[in-house]
Amino acid sequence: MATKLTIIGAGPGGYVAAIRAAQKGAQVTVIEDYEVGGTCLNWGCIPTKTLVASAEALEHARHAGDFGVELTGEVKYSLDRIRERKDKVVSVQIKGIRGLFKSRGVTLIQGRGSLLSPDVVRAVHKDGATQDIKSEKVILATGSRPARLPGFPFDGERVLTSDDAVQMKRVPASLLVIGAGVIGCEFAFIYRTLGSAVTMVELMPHALSTEDEEISELIERELKKAKIKLMTNVTVEKVERATDGMMLARLSNGQEVGTDTILVSIGRSMNSENIGLEAAGVQRGKRGEITVNEKMETNVPGVYAVGDVTGTVMLAHVASHQGLVAVENALGGNERMDYAVVPAGIFTMPEVGSVGLREKQAVEKGIKVKVGRFPYRGLGKAHAMGEITGMVKVIADDATDKILGMHICGAHATDMIHEGALAIRMGATARDVGHLIHAHPTLAEAVMEAAEDVHGMAIHLPGPGKS
């Protein structure tokens, strides 16, 4: 008899889990309060990358003359059409997921789900009607939401979360971005390209502080080139509306910043409230995360949790993989999550891709490393594309030559980083990657050259010269 599985949440963790469970013969019910795809599809990954694509198209048009393409008249954009395209892309993906559910026999309930007990889930439909679902296994995939600073006058117009910013209701004359992490930097480049004067404030010493320091420094240079003002080691203590209608931010260093609009991008809060955890006896951690082990099991047998709500690695592709692991175990398997090789992409201008250890992390672990680097400007393909900004950095173990980390900043970095992920996953050495024949002319040649540079053997880097 088919296992009855109920999943609360249809984001990248929940919907992938649902499809895999159905593939394996389970009877699957998914309860989703908003729309399939979760934050990633509706407010995060997909809509922001669609906005990035519009911003990049605008930049390409502005520089078309560099490629011998003559555009007459002023290059303009239509915010309405940008927003319409974003909404259409999202809509197509939503229909795709719903179609997959239908083709696999997954039951989708539009409503809010919560646990009544470890084996009973209540769905509250949009019309208020309730439905109690008896389940043998439950997966909690309720995701996260933008973190809010207490006391800030969020209104969706002048003080925004990232959910508000992606709606693109208008392009403000000036924008203050609080937080220069992944979300903050992506929106800073988008809004700056569309014409906003952008200022960023960041608590940490660098923008993208979780990345390798050299990559962070490169992005900071690009922020400066884009005339985006970055203030680090500073916090916003208070926000208020000035008499002229502008927003006024008071900073911890004593400065005041007047701005049309403020975007708060300080991270995510987990959606672990009001989903019946207490009724089922499911434990939460200090940050509100649902605590799980490497098999994605909670402390309650038969109840699993995946994605952002677990507070592990808050990335869509990690949530999806956690969903696959949870399903395997819920249906009698013995799978475990391995976070050692998780590639990440940041869609700034230029992009950032990273996987494995940062150089500083390796040193802190007491590992002696060798480092190779190669700049995009050394690539014929980069010059042909007009994309010479960027670099590839390879970190290898000095003793074994195994690649421990790879970090890329430049055009298509988020696509190329998977060569590094595979290398780390397979235990490849810098010599392995350096000796792999790479097609010419491609941007991926920078990976080969950086791997060769670990041993000082990159062909297209100048030698030390004569002393």
CSV table of C-alpha atoms in Angstrom, one decimal, residues 6 33 90 103 112 152 162 189 201 227 246 256 300:
chain,number,residue,atom,x,y,z
A,6,THR,CA,2.0,15.2,3.5
A,33,ASP,CA,-0.4,28.9,1.7
A,90,VAL,CA,7.2,33.6,-12.8
A,103,SER,CA,1.1,14.5,-14.1
A,112,ARG,CA,-2.3,27.0,5.5
A,152,PHE,CA,11.4,50.4,11.2
A,162,SER,CA,13.3,42.4,-0.6
A,189,PHE,CA,23.2,46.9,-9.0
A,201,VAL,CA,25.6,50.4,4.7
A,227,LYS,CA,29.0,54.9,-8.4
A,246,MET,CA,12.4,62.1,2.5
A,256,GLU,CA,22.7,61.0,8.8
A,300,VAL,CA,9.8,13.3,16.3
